[in-house]
Amino acid sequence: MLQYNEQDMNDIRLKLKDMGTPIKIGQPVSLTIDGQAVKVARGTSVMRAAAEAGIAVPKLCATDSLEAFGSCRVCLVEIEGRKGYPASCTTAVEEGMQVTTQSPRLDELRRNVVELYVSDHPLDCVSCSANGDCELQDVAVSLGVEESRYGLGEGGYREVEADTSNPYFSFDPAQCIVCYRCVRACDDIQGTFALTVDGRGYASRVTAGQLESFMESDCVSCGACVNHCPTEALVEKSVIAIGQPERSVTTTCAYCGVGCSFHAELKGDTVLRMTPDKAGQANSGHACVKGRFAFGYATHRDRITQPMIRDSIDEPWREVGWDEAFAFTARRLREIQQRHGPDSIGGITSSRCTNEETYLVQKMVRAAFGNNNVDTCARVCHSPTGYGLKTTLGESAGTQAFHSVAHADVVMVMGANPSDAHPVFASRLKRRLREGAELIVVDPRRIELVNSPHIKANHHLALRPGSNVAFINAMAHVVVTEGLEDREFIAARCEEGPYLKWREFIAGERNSPEATERITGIPASELREAARLFASAPNAAIYYGLGVSEHSQGSTTVMGIANLAMVTGNLGREGVGVNPLRGQNNVQGSCDMGSFPHELPGYRHISDPAVRNLFEAAWNVTLRPEPGLRIPNMFDASVAGHFKGLYVQGEDVAQSDPNTQHVESALRGLECLVVQDLFLNETARFAHVFLPGSSFLEKDGTFTNAERRISRVRRAIEPLAGLADWEVTMALSNALGYPMDYRHPSEIMDEIARLTPTFAGVNYTKLDRLGSIQWPCNEAAPEGTPTMHVEEFVRGKGYFAITGFVPTDERATRKYPLLLTTGRILSQYNVGAQTRRTANSEFYSEDVLEIHPFDAEERGIDEGNWCGVVSRAGNTVLRAVLTDRVQPGVVYTTFHFPSSGANVITTDNSDWATNCPEYKVTAVQVSKVSEPSAWQKEYQAFARRQEELLDKARA
Ligand code: SF4
Ligand code: SF4
Ligand code: SF4
Ligand code: FES
């Protein structure tokens, strides 16, 4: 078999930019092309075989990321013993085949075809913004076509108006050669099926939807059609406005946990476009609207690029130099410690910053602050994943690479909405589903995957919010009681004692689908069918998200998921596994880097003397053995008056954390709040020191995505404020008297590798060579570990934890009869600080309340009405959207806009093991109202006042 590894593929890509048709794997076939002996895998096209031998056959409709289509007829070749001139892109190689790619006759035929194209195309190459980046131009030049015998574009091309409705790209039908690449990219890669070709022959025309504009159609602005267009028909507006890029820097998206690789393409210091990297191992050349287009926030006028300080939050900001800001901050923090004790300050690391930056913040807290009061936003998203997977499997991370899903036969998606939150993974998943894999969706809401073009979930188990544990137990109950376990796997791979105990527990009648039906709302018969489907699949994979973790029993559900995977033998190979879809770009990394108060980098407990000794020797300090405060503990301690100083890097806790009013009280209670960020975010309005942050385009480092993949972030432009975030933390630590001296983030990574066994083999040279590395990367796995737990679990034998269902306190009552659950939307990201400052707001400009028409009618609520949403914690007002996407009794909103106050109503209930907030279940009442809530009015007034104080500083 001819098999290609990533390195081979990179070598091939380097030889020729586009190989014409996709790579194939199969038995070797020998042939000659232009007299040259060539050996390729069976199924390879003649075009690709030629390309792999370094012979370029002209092409227009073919590209190596799409299966061949054979529409343009430019790639004709001669094959000994065959009549005519077959298209090389659609002709597969055969043993002994003799191919000629260059001859006078082929030249003539190709020129003829290209002349036809040119006759229907504007001849404005010199003034065209694609000049130099147009495949039609390249082919015409290579064939010496300078004019057309068919009219030379004398009005022959279509005078249809360009579609400029999309904020990021435009479509000019006049430039279109109807090669179908865009249509195929939308269908095969993105899976949205938004484009068609209308009409026939010369009248044929690409159109979005049913002759709609791109904005009116189902298009989700992923940009795949733009990437694949060989002409300027589909092109980024930035290229039209500014011109072709002059240089590019390969880096990693700073939005979600998929971690797509991009080429940041620049003209001078202006980033023109982000082009997805075909060699990117997480995304294979695909992207979503956020990473592809929503990068303008990095240079938005709201960026603060001068450090600012003030004594109280009622005073105007004072712009100062970096040195004064560091001295002021260090003095204030030390004074607080003198007055209130060493534990009265702490820090929060960022899941948006690099591994190196996060590592430095936790190091500064432990070494310079002298305590373990460090935490990260994973506290409020995936901390239960860490706890649950560590307990059962021995490692706190997902088990697979994304491409593993291509081998799955059944996929269970639980509490995750990949189409909106992890779109590039969703496209991979959809491709596998179109190939025939079966799908179980477990979600209170009908997410897009349930029924989307060419995809229909076998089961949508619309469980009630708060019933995850009852559900996952019922799944395992069916497996165990119907004899569907993988006994061989369990015997070989799992601890026997705990398994037997668990088996007895799970087989209990209270875990049966019939008994849990009244809790979950899932009909027992359907749950049984879903469990049988899952258990009998050769390969069954579980993907889950915050709909699993953000519950009072988040950790229990994660353990239940691991139990289900173990009992069905679905771990340790491709196509299976337990896969948490991480929210933010570096949430995996921030956890890996020791951001939790009880763990040093690599998830090693601070109380372990051997681990502490290692770090003490390297850092030249004495570390405290007891865990520090978690974020909610810090807030409680502030409200109680004994926590007074906080350094927050790249997080917006005032908007993202639950029970906003409690968080605001905590922030107001601080004597020194230091915020390091790009913008004056909601948290910074309560701050005394503002340290300008740097965007991902301005720094070097690494991010770690949801598949444990460490990828390089590379500087494309200079830091707007003069310093990258790691340099700021280093300088602050020095001002506090704890010396740090790194000249480049690679030195920080070298220190991480020295101190963290799972990172021991990671360095920048290797990252540059391999493109990315999935940890663990060490002596045993020098090039990383795509699939975890292959021979045995990290903890040795797998551990079946007992997962008893305990109902949350947050139950629907007569006073609060509806259950509110929250989620994300494709075009906005987290607290929206970045995406709200881009044209993505044209797609989604406010958080709304989704309510079922029955519930709305009962309350006299019509579409678009303002609704008061009241919980035990607070109330807010949102506009109503009536939809049966949510089931009766459940309402749903997003949390991307601060003024909507989604977290004013979420409570401070949290996961029993990790304190992860129970965002996904809040009992509420909803009624029609006519004005904003009291909190919203106060918020607007406070925000206005803080903007004025900022304006004064800037003036
Ligand atoms: S941008 Fe993406 S979704 Fe929209 S038409 Fe192009 S490929 Fe399809
Ligand atoms: S818009 Fe571009 S990719 Fe689509 S058919 Fe026309 S030329 Fe081909
Ligand atoms: S899927 Fe995630 S990582 Fe990829 S481009 Fe979109 S936001 Fe960025
Ligand atoms: S490239 Fe082969 S037919 Fe178009």
Short mmCIF file of N, CA and C and ligand atoms in Angstrom, two decimals, residues 166 169 181-187 189-195 206-209 214 217-228 234 286-289 292-293, ligand 1:
data_model
loop_
_atom_site.label_atom_id
_atom_site.label_comp_id
_atom_site.label_asym_id
_atom_site.label_seq_id
_atom_site.Cartn_x
_atom_site.Cartn_y
_atom_site.Cartn_z
N ASN A 166 -22.67 40.23 1.27
CA ASN A 166 -21.89 39.71 2.40
C ASN A 166 -20.86 40.76 2.84
N PHE A 169 -17.04 39.34 1.57
CA PHE A 169 -16.63 38.99 0.21
C PHE A 169 -17.71 39.36 -0.78
N ARG A 181 -16.38 24.92 -8.64
CA ARG A 181 -15.55 24.67 -7.44
C ARG A 181 -16.23 25.21 -6.19
N CYS A 182 -16.83 26.40 -6.30
CA CYS A 182 -17.47 27.00 -5.12
C CYS A 182 -18.63 26.13 -4.64
N VAL A 183 -19.40 25.63 -5.62
CA VAL A 183 -20.57 24.81 -5.27
C VAL A 183 -20.10 23.54 -4.56
N ARG A 184 -19.05 22.94 -5.12
CA ARG A 184 -18.54 21.70 -4.52
C ARG A 184 -17.91 21.95 -3.15
N ALA A 185 -17.25 23.11 -3.01
CA ALA A 185 -16.64 23.42 -1.71
C ALA A 185 -17.73 23.60 -0.66
N CYS A 186 -18.80 24.28 -1.06
CA CYS A 186 -19.89 24.51 -0.10
C CYS A 186 -20.56 23.18 0.29
N ASP A 187 -20.70 22.30 -0.72
CA ASP A 187 -21.36 21.01 -0.45
C ASP A 187 -20.42 20.06 0.31
N ILE A 189 -17.09 20.34 1.47
CA ILE A 189 -16.20 20.71 2.57
C ILE A 189 -17.00 21.33 3.71
N GLN A 190 -17.78 22.35 3.39
CA GLN A 190 -18.52 23.04 4.44
C GLN A 190 -19.78 22.27 4.83
N GLY A 191 -20.44 21.67 3.85
CA GLY A 191 -21.66 20.91 4.15
C GLY A 191 -22.89 21.76 4.33
N THR A 192 -22.88 22.97 3.73
CA THR A 192 -24.05 23.84 3.88
C THR A 192 -24.98 23.79 2.66
N PHE A 193 -24.47 23.44 1.50
CA PHE A 193 -25.27 23.32 0.27
C PHE A 193 -26.03 24.62 -0.03
N ALA A 194 -25.31 25.73 0.08
CA ALA A 194 -25.97 27.03 -0.12
C ALA A 194 -25.94 27.48 -1.58
N LEU A 195 -25.09 26.86 -2.40
CA LEU A 195 -24.91 27.36 -3.77
C LEU A 195 -25.45 26.36 -4.80
N VAL A 206 -23.82 30.84 -11.27
CA VAL A 206 -23.79 30.42 -9.87
C VAL A 206 -24.71 31.33 -9.06
N THR A 207 -25.48 30.72 -8.17
CA THR A 207 -26.36 31.55 -7.34
C THR A 207 -26.44 30.98 -5.93
N ALA A 208 -26.59 31.86 -4.97
CA ALA A 208 -26.78 31.42 -3.59
C ALA A 208 -28.28 31.16 -3.40
N GLY A 209 -28.60 30.08 -2.73
CA GLY A 209 -29.99 29.75 -2.43
C GLY A 209 -30.85 29.71 -3.68
N PHE A 214 -26.20 36.38 -1.20
CA PHE A 214 -25.50 35.55 -0.21
C PHE A 214 -26.06 35.80 1.19
N SER A 217 -29.34 34.02 1.77
CA SER A 217 -29.33 32.56 1.61
C SER A 217 -28.92 31.87 2.91
N ASP A 218 -28.73 30.55 2.81
CA ASP A 218 -28.29 29.77 3.97
C ASP A 218 -26.80 29.88 4.22
N CYS A 219 -26.10 30.63 3.38
CA CYS A 219 -24.64 30.77 3.50
C CYS A 219 -24.25 31.15 4.93
N VAL A 220 -23.21 30.49 5.45
CA VAL A 220 -22.75 30.81 6.80
C VAL A 220 -21.37 31.50 6.77
N SER A 221 -21.01 32.00 5.60
CA SER A 221 -19.81 32.84 5.44
C SER A 221 -18.53 32.14 5.90
N CYS A 222 -18.42 30.86 5.60
CA CYS A 222 -17.19 30.17 5.98
C CYS A 222 -16.03 30.53 5.07
N GLY A 223 -16.35 31.00 3.86
CA GLY A 223 -15.30 31.44 2.94
C GLY A 223 -14.72 30.31 2.09
N ALA A 224 -15.22 29.09 2.22
CA ALA A 224 -14.64 27.98 1.44
C ALA A 224 -14.79 28.24 -0.05
N CYS A 225 -15.94 28.80 -0.45
CA CYS A 225 -16.14 29.07 -1.89
C CYS A 225 -15.13 30.11 -2.37
N VAL A 226 -14.84 31.08 -1.51
CA VAL A 226 -13.88 32.13 -1.89
C VAL A 226 -12.49 31.51 -2.05
N ASN A 227 -12.10 30.65 -1.12
CA ASN A 227 -10.78 30.00 -1.22
C ASN A 227 -10.64 29.24 -2.52
N HIS A 228 -11.75 28.62 -2.95
CA HIS A 228 -11.65 27.70 -4.07
C HIS A 228 -11.88 28.35 -5.42
N LEU A 234 -15.34 35.26 -6.85
CA LEU A 234 -15.58 35.31 -5.41
C LEU A 234 -14.27 35.78 -4.76
N HIS A 286 -9.79 24.31 5.97
CA HIS A 286 -11.14 24.88 6.12
C HIS A 286 -11.15 25.89 7.26
N ALA A 287 -12.23 26.66 7.34
CA ALA A 287 -12.33 27.70 8.36
C ALA A 287 -13.79 28.03 8.60
N CYS A 288 -14.04 28.89 9.57
CA CYS A 288 -15.40 29.41 9.76
C CYS A 288 -15.34 30.93 9.72
N VAL A 289 -16.51 31.54 9.77
CA VAL A 289 -16.60 32.99 9.60
C VAL A 289 -15.77 33.76 10.63
N ARG A 292 -11.81 33.11 9.74
CA ARG A 292 -11.55 33.49 8.34
C ARG A 292 -11.67 35.00 8.14
N PHE A 293 -12.69 35.59 8.77
CA PHE A 293 -12.96 36.99 8.43
C PHE A 293 -12.94 37.95 9.62
S1 SF4 B 1 -19.18 31.12 2.30
FE1 SF4 B 1 -19.26 28.95 2.89
S2 SF4 B 1 -21.42 28.59 3.34
FE2 SF4 B 1 -21.31 30.49 2.16
S3 SF4 B 1 -21.63 29.88 0.07
FE3 SF4 B 1 -19.42 29.96 0.41
S4 SF4 B 1 -18.88 27.86 0.99
FE4 SF4 B 1 -21.09 28.03 1.19
#
